[in-house]
Amino acid sequence: MSAPTRRRHTPADPWLDLSDALVEIGITRATWYRWRNRGYGPEAKRTQTGRIRVRRSVLDAFLDGMDAA
């Protein structure tokens, strides 16, 4: 009988770094903060270490909305 293989658990809806989200949206960090001040853009959370993260599902929904416009 062989030992079971261990798989690394990956969440179904991962958090992305802000830099990764910016590349996918195609904007600069300055534009991100301008949008944030105007209440536009995908919802993001700040971690305890001060980094900004965006959920994959939220980013996808935002990008789908941009394509529809």
Coordinates of N, CA and C in Angstrom, one line a residue:
M1 N 0.8 -1.2 0.0 CA 0.0 0.0 0.0 C 0.9 1.2 0.0
S2 N 0.6 2.2 -0.9 CA 1.4 3.4 -1.0 C 0.9 4.4 0.0
A3 N 1.8 5.3 0.4 CA 1.5 6.4 1.3 C 0.7 7.4 0.5
P4 N -0.3 8.0 1.1 CA -1.1 9.1 0.4 C -0.2 10.3 0.1
T5 N -0.5 10.8 -1.1 CA 0.3 12.0 -1.5 C -0.3 13.2 -0.8
R6 N 0.5 14.1 -0.4 CA 0.0 15.4 0.2 C -0.1 16.4 -0.8
R7 N -1.3 17.1 -0.8 CA -1.5 18.2 -1.7 C -1.5 19.5 -0.9
R8 N -1.0 20.5 -1.5 CA -1.0 21.8 -0.9 C -2.3 22.4 -1.0
H9 N -2.9 22.8 0.0 CA -4.3 23.4 0.0 C -4.2 24.8 -0.6
T10 N -5.0 24.9 -1.7 CA -5.1 26.3 -2.3 C -6.6 26.7 -2.2
P11 N -6.8 27.9 -1.7 CA -8.2 28.4 -1.5 C -8.9 28.6 -2.8
A12 N -10.2 28.4 -2.8 CA -10.9 28.5 -4.1 C -11.0 30.0 -4.5
D13 N -10.9 30.9 -3.6 CA -11.0 32.3 -3.9 C -9.8 33.0 -3.3
P14 N -8.6 33.0 -3.9 CA -7.4 33.5 -3.3 C -7.3 35.0 -3.2
W15 N -6.5 35.5 -2.3 CA -6.2 36.9 -2.3 C -5.0 37.2 -3.2
L16 N -5.1 38.3 -3.9 CA -4.0 38.7 -4.8 C -3.4 40.0 -4.3
D17 N -2.1 40.1 -4.5 CA -1.3 41.3 -4.1 C -1.9 42.4 -5.0
L18 N -1.8 43.6 -4.5 CA -2.2 44.8 -5.3 C -1.5 44.9 -6.6
S19 N -0.2 44.6 -6.6 CA 0.6 44.7 -7.8 C 0.1 43.8 -8.9
D20 N -0.3 42.5 -8.5 CA -0.8 41.6 -9.4 C -2.1 42.1 -10.0
A21 N -3.0 42.6 -9.2 CA -4.3 43.2 -9.6 C -4.1 44.3 -10.6
L22 N -3.1 45.2 -10.3 CA -2.9 46.3 -11.2 C -2.4 45.9 -12.5
V23 N -1.6 44.9 -12.6 CA -1.2 44.3 -13.9 C -2.4 43.8 -14.7
E24 N -3.3 43.1 -14.0 CA -4.5 42.6 -14.7 C -5.4 43.6 -15.2
I25 N -5.6 44.7 -14.3 CA -6.5 45.8 -14.7 C -5.8 46.6 -15.8
G26 N -4.5 46.8 -15.7 CA -3.8 47.6 -16.7 C -3.7 49.0 -16.3
I27 N -3.5 49.3 -15.0 CA -3.4 50.7 -14.5 C -2.2 50.8 -13.6
T28 N -1.8 52.0 -13.3 CA -0.7 52.3 -12.4 C -1.2 52.4 -11.0
R29 N -0.3 52.4 -10.1 CA -0.6 52.5 -8.7 C -1.3 53.9 -8.4
A30 N -0.8 54.9 -9.1 CA -1.4 56.3 -8.9 C -2.8 56.3 -9.3
T31 N -3.1 55.6 -10.4 CA -4.5 55.5 -10.9 C -5.4 54.8 -9.9
W32 N -4.8 53.7 -9.3 CA -5.5 52.9 -8.3 C -6.0 53.8 -7.1
Y33 N -5.0 54.6 -6.6 CA -5.3 55.4 -5.5 C -6.3 56.5 -5.8
R34 N -6.2 57.0 -7.1 CA -7.2 58.0 -7.5 C -8.6 57.4 -7.6
W35 N -8.7 56.2 -8.2 CA -10.0 55.5 -8.2 C -10.5 55.3 -6.8
R36 N -9.6 54.8 -5.9 CA -10.0 54.5 -4.6 C -10.6 55.7 -3.9
N37 N -10.0 56.9 -4.1 CA -10.5 58.1 -3.5 C -11.9 58.5 -4.0
R38 N -12.2 58.1 -5.3 CA -13.4 58.4 -5.9 C -14.5 57.3 -5.7
G39 N -14.1 56.2 -5.0 CA -15.0 55.1 -4.7 C -15.2 54.2 -5.9
Y40 N -14.2 54.1 -6.8 CA -14.3 53.3 -8.0 C -13.3 52.2 -7.8
G41 N -13.5 51.1 -8.5 CA -12.5 50.0 -8.5 C -13.0 48.8 -7.7
P42 N -12.3 47.7 -7.7 CA -12.7 46.5 -6.9 C -12.4 46.8 -5.5
E43 N -13.2 46.1 -4.6 CA -13.1 46.2 -3.2 C -11.8 45.6 -2.8
A44 N -11.1 46.2 -1.9 CA -9.8 45.7 -1.4 C -9.7 45.7 0.1
K45 N -8.8 44.9 0.7 CA -8.6 44.9 2.1 C -7.1 45.1 2.4
R46 N -6.9 45.8 3.5 CA -5.5 46.0 4.0 C -5.2 45.0 5.0
T47 N -4.1 44.3 4.9 CA -3.7 43.3 5.9 C -3.1 44.0 7.1
Q48 N -2.8 43.1 8.1 CA -2.2 43.7 9.3 C -0.8 44.2 9.1
T49 N -0.1 43.8 8.0 CA 1.2 44.2 7.7 C 1.2 45.5 6.8
G50 N 0.0 45.9 6.4 CA -0.2 47.1 5.6 C -0.3 46.9 4.1
R51 N -0.2 45.6 3.7 CA -0.4 45.3 2.3 C -1.8 45.3 1.8
I52 N -2.1 45.7 0.6 CA -3.4 45.7 0.1 C -3.6 44.5 -0.8
R53 N -4.7 43.8 -0.5 CA -5.1 42.5 -1.2 C -6.5 42.6 -1.8
V54 N -6.6 41.9 -2.9 CA -7.9 41.9 -3.7 C -8.3 40.5 -3.9
R55 N -9.5 40.1 -3.6 CA -10.0 38.8 -3.9 C -10.1 38.5 -5.4
R56 N -9.7 37.3 -5.8 CA -9.8 36.9 -7.2 C -11.2 37.1 -7.8
S57 N -12.2 36.7 -7.0 CA -13.6 36.8 -7.5 C -14.1 38.2 -7.7
V58 N -13.6 39.1 -6.8 CA -14.0 40.5 -6.8 C -13.3 41.2 -8.0
L59 N -12.0 40.8 -8.3 CA -11.3 41.4 -9.4 C -11.9 40.9 -10.7
D60 N -12.3 39.6 -10.8 CA -12.9 39.1 -12.0 C -14.2 39.8 -12.3
A61 N -15.0 40.0 -11.2 CA -16.3 40.7 -11.4 C -16.1 42.1 -11.9
F62 N -15.1 42.8 -11.3 CA -14.9 44.2 -11.7 C -14.4 44.2 -13.2
L63 N -13.5 43.3 -13.6 CA -13.1 43.3 -15.0 C -14.2 42.9 -15.9
D64 N -15.1 42.1 -15.5 CA -16.3 41.7 -16.4 C -17.2 43.0 -16.5
G65 N -17.3 43.8 -15.5 CA -18.1 45.0 -15.5 C -17.4 46.0 -16.5
M66 N -16.1 46.1 -16.5 CA -15.4 47.0 -17.3 C -15.6 46.6 -18.8
D67 N -15.6 45.3 -19.1 CA -15.8 44.8 -20.4 C -17.2 45.1 -20.9
A68 N -18.1 45.1 -20.1 CA -19.5 45.3 -20.4 C -19.8 46.8 -20.7
A69 N -19.0 47.6 -20.1 CA -19.2 49.1 -20.3 C -18.8 49.6 -21.6

